[in-house]
Amino acid sequence: MPRVSGHAESVLKGKGYRMTRQRRAIWEILRTSGGHLSAEEILEALADRFPGVNLSTVYRNLEVLRREGLVRETGLGHRHRHYEVGPEHHHLVCRGCGAVIHLAAVEIPSALELAGAHGFEVEETSLTVFGRCRSCRERK
Amino acid sequence: MPRVSGHAESVLKGKGYRMTRQRRAIWEILRTSGGHLSAEEILEALADRFPGVNLSTVYRNLEVLRREGLVRETGLGHRHRHYEVGPEHHHLVCRGCGAVIHLAAVEIPSALELAGAHGFEVEETSLTVFGRCRSCRERK
DNA sequence: TTCGGTGCAAAGATTTTGCATATAC
DNA sequence: GTATATGCAAAATCTTTGCACCGAA
């Protein structure tokens, strides 16, 4: 996953996409946030600079960025989806308070072997650990 | 995850729930299907025996079963959620044709250690590998 | 100038909720 | 008999789509 801003622009232009101000802003927001954002959160972050910006624009751009491999879509067990850029990592989700902690990517060789045995070419590995954080357990 | 039908009944009754015919049927459908079903699929499977059954009944029951730890909710990157019972396992999802393959549960000790280091008590580990199956790669 | 992108509004898809009635216990 | 569960309809939530206009290249 690329860390450099200019990379997205060349990838997209090479495919015939245009780099509009909204698209660049969405990309920057994702790239600099460090975390996982929902479409709604991206919209809020955009609203400063683009007062009339629309949610459908956010969704359409997320779809383009995802299709071109610039953004990952993650399901964290919530109702809405989350989007993120940056190095692959995993998530620890507390079922009590909803807190999400990032975990460094870990090797899961046996799963990858199994995938290969099924003739799969692996594109992405999503690991989410659900549980209860210490304060939610004590509060119980 | 319990394999025996009667277990659900005693768990639920002990908590003050009632074992209605619909609830029992939903539980049996999940227990015997072996796979992961959407709410809609459960509704279809119910329709034979319960012509007037409603989707909201399915959702309400899934919520009860999930809350009591009898059913797992899994996100497979689709729009809707899937529900399953039985031993924990992981999923291999083809982004080309949407096929889902079950993988035996694998040990991911490093992830569990990390979770412990963060003070988390792990309840469930969800691992989904996205990729492309052989025929979708060839068709490419 | 052209074709992809945006804003707006409306539709789709999935899940949740209020309420009167039915039913398990 | 009483409290929980169901069916129905309506709402809520999230995402997608059609269309006219805008703007990047």
Tab-separated table of C-alpha atoms (C1' of nucleotides) in Angstrom:
chain	number	residue	atom	x	y	z
A	1	MET	CA	0.000	0.000	0.000
A	2	PRO	CA	1.608	3.273	-1.092
A	3	ARG	CA	2.536	5.926	1.421
A	4	VAL	CA	3.267	8.655	-1.085
A	5	SER	CA	0.635	11.073	-2.170
A	6	GLY	CA	1.784	11.349	-5.784
A	7	HIS	CA	1.493	7.655	-6.353
A	8	ALA	CA	-2.284	7.662	-6.346
A	9	GLU	CA	-2.384	10.405	-8.935
A	10	SER	CA	-0.220	8.563	-11.426
A	11	VAL	CA	-2.028	5.283	-10.902
A	12	LEU	CA	-5.398	6.894	-11.462
A	13	LYS	CA	-4.392	9.041	-14.418
A	14	GLY	CA	-2.817	6.055	-16.089
A	15	LYS	CA	-6.217	4.422	-15.984
A	16	GLY	CA	-8.055	7.355	-17.479
A	17	TYR	CA	-9.405	8.738	-14.222
A	18	ARG	CA	-9.167	12.441	-13.478
A	19	MET	CA	-7.798	13.850	-10.274
A	20	THR	CA	-10.498	16.217	-9.119
A	21	ARG	CA	-10.181	18.356	-6.036
A	22	GLN	CA	-12.676	16.187	-4.184
A	23	ARG	CA	-10.911	12.987	-5.120
A	24	ARG	CA	-7.549	14.336	-4.053
A	25	ALA	CA	-8.994	15.544	-0.764
A	26	ILE	CA	-10.602	12.184	-0.011
A	27	TRP	CA	-7.333	10.448	-0.728
A	28	GLU	CA	-5.430	12.869	1.526
A	29	ILE	CA	-7.905	12.457	4.356
A	30	LEU	CA	-7.550	8.698	4.238
A	31	ARG	CA	-3.815	8.810	3.850
A	32	THR	CA	-3.184	11.149	6.754
A	33	SER	CA	-5.835	9.910	9.167
A	34	GLY	CA	-3.919	6.750	9.953
A	35	GLY	CA	-7.099	4.990	10.975
A	36	HIS	CA	-10.172	3.528	9.433
A	37	LEU	CA	-12.881	5.983	8.442
A	38	SER	CA	-16.490	5.535	7.450
A	39	ALA	CA	-17.952	7.313	4.434
A	40	GLU	CA	-19.780	9.620	6.815
A	41	GLU	CA	-16.595	10.522	8.655
A	42	ILE	CA	-14.861	11.304	5.390
A	43	LEU	CA	-17.766	13.523	4.430
A	44	GLU	CA	-17.416	15.456	7.673
A	45	ALA	CA	-13.705	15.893	7.131
A	46	LEU	CA	-14.402	17.195	3.632
A	47	ALA	CA	-17.122	19.604	4.630
A	48	ASP	CA	-14.665	22.321	5.688
A	49	ARG	CA	-13.146	22.706	2.263
A	50	PHE	CA	-16.114	21.605	0.145
A	51	PRO	CA	-19.321	22.856	1.703
A	52	GLY	CA	-21.631	21.329	-0.901
A	53	VAL	CA	-19.920	17.984	-1.187
A	54	ASN	CA	-22.187	14.975	-1.383
A	55	LEU	CA	-22.047	11.521	0.188
A	56	SER	CA	-22.470	9.887	-3.204
A	57	THR	CA	-19.245	11.525	-4.301
A	58	VAL	CA	-17.510	9.980	-1.327
A	59	TYR	CA	-18.872	6.536	-2.114
A	60	ARG	CA	-18.017	6.780	-5.792
A	61	ASN	CA	-14.478	7.794	-4.995
A	62	LEU	CA	-14.029	5.089	-2.407
A	63	GLU	CA	-15.136	2.590	-5.026
A	64	VAL	CA	-12.577	3.903	-7.530
A	65	LEU	CA	-9.791	3.898	-4.967
A	66	ARG	CA	-10.708	0.433	-3.799
A	67	ARG	CA	-10.908	-0.939	-7.333
A	68	GLU	CA	-7.440	0.402	-8.060
A	69	GLY	CA	-6.023	-1.130	-4.918
A	70	LEU	CA	-5.314	2.187	-3.218
A	71	VAL	CA	-7.789	1.761	-0.363
A	72	ARG	CA	-8.852	-1.240	1.695
A	73	GLU	CA	-12.397	-1.832	2.826
A	74	THR	CA	-12.656	-3.399	6.266
A	75	GLY	CA	-15.609	-4.903	8.068
A	76	LEU	CA	-15.346	-4.420	11.798
A	77	GLY	CA	-18.678	-5.893	12.725
A	78	HIS	CA	-20.371	-2.527	12.664
A	79	ARG	CA	-23.270	-1.609	10.514
A	80	HIS	CA	-21.246	0.547	8.140
A	81	ARG	CA	-18.011	-0.161	6.327
A	82	HIS	CA	-14.634	1.348	7.065
A	83	TYR	CA	-11.918	2.407	4.678
A	84	GLU	CA	-8.208	2.679	5.208
A	85	VAL	CA	-4.845	3.036	3.482
A	86	GLY	CA	-1.384	2.168	4.680
A	87	PRO	CA	0.306	-1.081	5.576
A	88	GLU	CA	-1.917	-4.093	6.167
A	89	HIS	CA	-2.750	-4.702	9.796
A	90	HIS	CA	-5.375	-6.387	11.874
A	91	HIS	CA	-7.970	-5.236	14.362
A	92	LEU	CA	-8.920	-5.899	17.918
A	93	VAL	CA	-12.518	-4.896	18.576
A	94	CYS	CA	-14.051	-4.579	22.032
A	95	ARG	CA	-17.657	-5.742	22.119
A	96	GLY	CA	-18.293	-3.730	25.228
A	97	CYS	CA	-17.268	-0.224	24.231
A	98	GLY	CA	-16.579	-0.678	20.530
A	99	ALA	CA	-12.954	0.404	20.825
A	100	VAL	CA	-10.759	-0.653	17.915
A	101	ILE	CA	-7.057	-1.292	18.347
A	102	HIS	CA	-4.661	-1.849	15.477
A	103	LEU	CA	-2.463	-4.915	15.542
A	104	ALA	CA	0.668	-5.291	13.478
A	105	ALA	CA	0.209	-7.721	10.617
A	106	VAL	CA	1.042	-11.243	11.683
A	107	GLU	CA	2.016	-14.234	9.618
A	108	ILE	CA	-0.657	-16.858	9.240
A	109	PRO	CA	1.211	-19.387	7.138
A	110	SER	CA	-1.195	-22.277	7.579
A	111	ALA	CA	-4.121	-20.260	6.315
A	112	LEU	CA	-2.172	-19.157	3.272
A	113	GLU	CA	-1.121	-22.719	2.558
A	114	LEU	CA	-4.707	-23.858	2.744
A	115	ALA	CA	-5.714	-21.091	0.378
A	116	GLY	CA	-3.026	-22.174	-2.063
A	117	ALA	CA	-4.165	-25.764	-1.790
A	118	HIS	CA	-7.586	-24.610	-2.953
A	119	GLY	CA	-6.060	-22.928	-5.989
A	120	PHE	CA	-6.609	-19.473	-4.582
A	121	GLU	CA	-4.398	-16.501	-5.237
A	122	VAL	CA	-4.506	-14.502	-2.018
A	123	GLU	CA	-5.103	-10.777	-2.360
A	124	GLU	CA	-5.871	-9.769	1.179
A	125	THR	CA	-6.079	-11.274	4.622
A	126	SER	CA	-8.532	-9.823	7.077
A	127	LEU	CA	-8.103	-10.770	10.698
A	128	THR	CA	-10.332	-9.314	13.361
A	129	VAL	CA	-10.252	-10.404	16.970
A	130	PHE	CA	-13.413	-9.699	18.970
A	131	GLY	CA	-13.336	-9.622	22.714
A	132	ARG	CA	-13.594	-7.417	25.763
A	133	CYS	CA	-11.112	-4.851	26.872
A	134	ARG	CA	-9.999	-4.720	30.475
A	135	SER	CA	-12.226	-1.860	31.576
A	136	CYS	CA	-15.302	-3.429	30.012
A	137	ARG	CA	-14.587	-6.675	31.821
A	138	GLU	CA	-14.209	-4.890	35.162
A	139	ARG	CA	-17.316	-2.828	34.579
A	140	LYS	CA	-19.235	-6.021	33.919
B	1	MET	CA	-20.280	-24.079	19.935
B	2	PRO	CA	-22.871	-26.708	20.850
B	3	ARG	CA	-23.797	-29.424	18.391
B	4	VAL	CA	-26.779	-30.735	20.277
B	5	SER	CA	-30.232	-29.464	19.620
B	6	GLY	CA	-31.437	-29.669	23.205
B	7	HIS	CA	-28.659	-27.472	24.456
B	8	ALA	CA	-30.103	-24.346	22.912
B	9	GLU	CA	-33.452	-24.959	24.532
B	10	SER	CA	-32.076	-25.254	28.026
B	11	VAL	CA	-29.800	-22.244	27.603
B	12	LEU	CA	-32.648	-20.104	26.362
B	13	LYS	CA	-35.222	-21.256	28.889
B	14	GLY	CA	-32.774	-20.677	31.693
B	15	LYS	CA	-32.654	-17.060	30.621
B	16	GLY	CA	-36.400	-16.610	30.499
B	17	TYR	CA	-36.799	-16.947	26.757
B	18	ARG	CA	-39.526	-19.147	25.305
B	19	MET	CA	-38.906	-21.807	22.734
B	20	THR	CA	-41.456	-21.022	20.084
B	21	ARG	CA	-41.900	-23.120	16.978
B	22	GLN	CA	-40.321	-20.437	14.829
B	23	ARG	CA	-37.334	-20.085	17.124
B	24	ARG	CA	-36.774	-23.808	17.224
B	25	ALA	CA	-37.033	-24.025	13.439
B	26	ILE	CA	-34.526	-21.198	12.903
B	27	TRP	CA	-32.125	-22.902	15.247
B	28	GLU	CA	-32.542	-26.253	13.462
B	29	ILE	CA	-32.030	-24.682	10.057
B	30	LEU	CA	-28.801	-23.088	11.161
B	31	ARG	CA	-27.633	-26.165	12.990
B	32	THR	CA	-28.199	-28.573	10.114
B	33	SER	CA	-27.241	-26.345	7.192
B	34	GLY	CA	-23.559	-26.556	8.004
B	35	GLY	CA	-22.892	-23.302	6.199
B	36	HIS	CA	-23.438	-19.627	6.702
B	37	LEU	CA	-26.914	-18.334	5.943
B	38	SER	CA	-28.291	-14.859	5.465
B	39	ALA	CA	-31.522	-13.759	7.133
B	40	GLU	CA	-33.218	-13.982	3.765
B	41	GLU	CA	-32.043	-17.535	3.215
B	42	ILE	CA	-33.309	-18.555	6.620
B	43	LEU	CA	-36.651	-16.998	5.782
B	44	GLU	CA	-36.876	-19.050	2.599
B	45	ALA	CA	-36.030	-22.220	4.465
B	46	LEU	CA	-38.747	-21.397	6.993
B	47	ALA	CA	-41.409	-20.589	4.445
B	48	ASP	CA	-42.338	-24.247	3.884
B	49	ARG	CA	-43.417	-24.836	7.429
B	50	PHE	CA	-44.430	-21.296	8.366
B	51	PRO	CA	-46.120	-19.633	5.408
B	52	GLY	CA	-46.725	-16.324	7.144
B	53	VAL	CA	-43.380	-16.003	8.867
B	54	ASN	CA	-41.819	-12.579	8.834
B	55	LEU	CA	-38.255	-11.386	8.305
B	56	SER	CA	-38.384	-9.388	11.510
B	57	THR	CA	-38.962	-12.620	13.402
B	58	VAL	CA	-35.842	-14.044	11.813
B	59	TYR	CA	-33.784	-11.007	12.767
B	60	ARG	CA	-35.112	-10.928	16.306
B	61	ASN	CA	-34.307	-14.578	16.781
B	62	LEU	CA	-30.847	-14.254	15.310
B	63	GLU	CA	-30.203	-11.463	17.760
B	64	VAL	CA	-31.305	-13.611	20.701
B	65	LEU	CA	-29.248	-16.593	19.554
B	66	ARG	CA	-26.233	-14.403	18.959
B	67	ARG	CA	-26.545	-12.690	22.329
B	68	GLU	CA	-26.645	-16.056	24.057
B	69	GLY	CA	-23.590	-17.267	22.185
B	70	LEU	CA	-25.422	-19.918	20.185
B	71	VAL	CA	-24.892	-18.353	16.771
B	72	ARG	CA	-21.962	-16.494	15.213
B	73	GLU	CA	-22.373	-13.508	12.937
B	74	THR	CA	-19.820	-13.346	10.166
B	75	GLY	CA	-18.992	-10.574	7.737
B	76	LEU	CA	-17.839	-11.922	4.404
B	77	GLY	CA	-17.531	-8.622	2.613
B	78	HIS	CA	-21.014	-8.851	1.212
B	79	ARG	CA	-23.729	-6.384	1.756
B	80	HIS	CA	-25.658	-8.567	4.170
B	81	ARG	CA	-24.526	-10.513	7.210
B	82	HIS	CA	-24.216	-14.244	7.545
B	83	TYR	CA	-25.015	-16.446	10.505
B	84	GLU	CA	-23.635	-19.833	11.438
B	85	VAL	CA	-23.320	-22.381	14.213
B	86	GLY	CA	-20.796	-25.147	14.705
B	87	PRO	CA	-17.077	-25.176	15.287
B	88	GLU	CA	-15.169	-21.995	14.587
B	89	HIS	CA	-13.570	-21.888	11.178
B	90	HIS	CA	-12.344	-19.346	8.676
B	91	HIS	CA	-13.352	-18.298	5.194
B	92	LEU	CA	-11.793	-18.025	1.782
B	93	VAL	CA	-13.765	-15.645	-0.416
B	94	CYS	CA	-13.294	-15.333	-4.172
B	95	ARG	CA	-13.640	-11.764	-5.365
B	96	GLY	CA	-14.390	-12.964	-8.855
B	97	CYS	CA	-17.345	-15.286	-8.388
B	98	GLY	CA	-18.120	-14.776	-4.700
B	99	ALA	CA	-17.529	-18.429	-3.825
B	100	VAL	CA	-16.910	-19.064	-0.126
B	101	ILE	CA	-14.787	-21.962	1.065
B	102	HIS	CA	-14.492	-23.013	4.688
B	103	LEU	CA	-11.041	-23.364	6.187
B	104	ALA	CA	-10.337	-25.328	9.315
B	105	ALA	CA	-9.585	-23.070	12.262
B	106	VAL	CA	-5.899	-22.301	12.484
B	107	GLU	CA	-3.840	-21.200	15.412
B	108	ILE	CA	-2.742	-17.579	15.318
B	109	PRO	CA	-0.775	-17.411	18.535
B	110	SER	CA	0.914	-14.104	17.823
B	111	ALA	CA	-2.406	-12.353	17.379
B	112	LEU	CA	-3.731	-13.808	20.603
B	113	GLU	CA	-0.600	-12.755	22.443
B	114	LEU	CA	-0.971	-9.230	21.125
B	115	ALA	CA	-4.580	-9.192	22.231
B	116	GLY	CA	-3.572	-10.342	25.688
B	117	ALA	CA	-0.885	-7.704	25.861
B	118	HIS	CA	-3.593	-5.110	25.308
B	119	GLY	CA	-5.618	-6.493	28.196
B	120	PHE	CA	-8.202	-8.083	25.934
B	121	GLU	CA	-10.086	-11.231	26.695
B	122	VAL	CA	-10.565	-12.876	23.306
B	123	GLU	CA	-14.056	-14.110	22.494
B	124	GLU	CA	-13.830	-14.778	18.803
B	125	THR	CA	-11.301	-14.673	16.011
B	126	SER	CA	-12.515	-13.876	12.541
B	127	LEU	CA	-10.149	-14.628	9.680
B	128	THR	CA	-11.224	-14.086	6.107
B	129	VAL	CA	-8.890	-14.476	3.162
B	130	PHE	CA	-9.925	-12.633	0.015
B	131	GLY	CA	-8.510	-13.624	-3.335
B	132	ARG	CA	-9.304	-15.204	-6.660
B	133	CYS	CA	-10.077	-18.811	-7.289
B	134	ARG	CA	-8.379	-20.670	-10.125
B	135	SER	CA	-11.203	-20.446	-12.622
B	136	CYS	CA	-11.680	-16.726	-12.022
B	137	ARG	CA	-7.977	-16.154	-12.625
B	138	GLU	CA	-8.047	-18.104	-15.862
B	139	ARG	CA	-11.204	-16.392	-17.010
B	140	LYS	CA	-9.531	-13.048	-16.393
C	1	DT	C1'	-13.912	20.260	-26.575
C	2	DT	C1'	-14.615	15.997	-24.534
C	3	DC	C1'	-15.539	12.632	-21.266
C	4	DG	C1'	-15.222	11.635	-16.557
C	5	DG	C1'	-16.921	13.679	-12.051
C	6	DT	C1'	-20.180	16.047	-9.070
C	7	DG	C1'	-24.495	17.393	-6.737
C	8	DC	C1'	-29.060	16.348	-6.098
C	9	DA	C1'	-32.882	13.512	-5.545
C	10	DA	C1'	-34.745	9.260	-5.630
C	11	DA	C1'	-34.448	4.400	-5.293
C	12	DG	C1'	-32.442	-0.005	-3.312
C	13	DA	C1'	-31.056	-3.104	0.058
C	14	DT	C1'	-30.729	-4.508	4.658
C	15	DT	C1'	-31.973	-4.205	9.400
C	16	DT	C1'	-34.698	-2.274	13.254
C	17	DT	C1'	-38.845	-0.788	15.764
C	18	DG	C1'	-43.844	0.236	17.416
C	19	DC	C1'	-47.950	-1.837	18.160
C	20	DA	C1'	-51.805	-5.063	18.388
C	21	DT	C1'	-52.441	-9.903	18.586
C	22	DA	C1'	-51.038	-14.652	19.453
C	23	DT	C1'	-48.942	-18.168	22.179
C	24	DA	C1'	-45.563	-20.580	25.428
C	25	DC	C1'	-45.358	-21.687	30.002
D	1	DG	C1'	-53.152	-15.344	33.207
D	2	DT	C1'	-48.921	-13.100	32.138
D	3	DA	C1'	-44.979	-11.981	29.815
D	4	DT	C1'	-42.591	-13.062	25.739
D	5	DA	C1'	-42.849	-13.704	20.653
D	6	DT	C1'	-44.931	-12.869	16.258
D	7	DG	C1'	-46.806	-10.503	12.079
D	8	DC	C1'	-47.406	-6.383	9.878
D	9	DA	C1'	-46.249	-1.931	8.518
D	10	DA	C1'	-43.430	1.777	8.845
D	11	DA	C1'	-39.033	3.752	9.808
D	12	DA	C1'	-34.075	3.863	10.042
D	13	DT	C1'	-29.583	3.172	8.148
D	14	DC	C1'	-26.332	2.621	4.692
D	15	DT	C1'	-25.274	2.463	-0.198
D	16	DT	C1'	-26.232	2.875	-5.121
D	17	DT	C1'	-28.057	5.002	-9.319
D	18	DG	C1'	-30.145	8.311	-12.992
D	19	DC	C1'	-29.640	12.608	-14.764
D	20	DA	C1'	-28.314	17.342	-15.837
D	21	DC	C1'	-24.538	20.265	-15.243
D	22	DC	C1'	-19.558	21.059	-14.166
D	23	DG	C1'	-14.713	20.958	-14.810
D	24	DA	C1'	-10.043	18.449	-15.591
D	25	DA	C1'	-7.020	17.511	-19.272
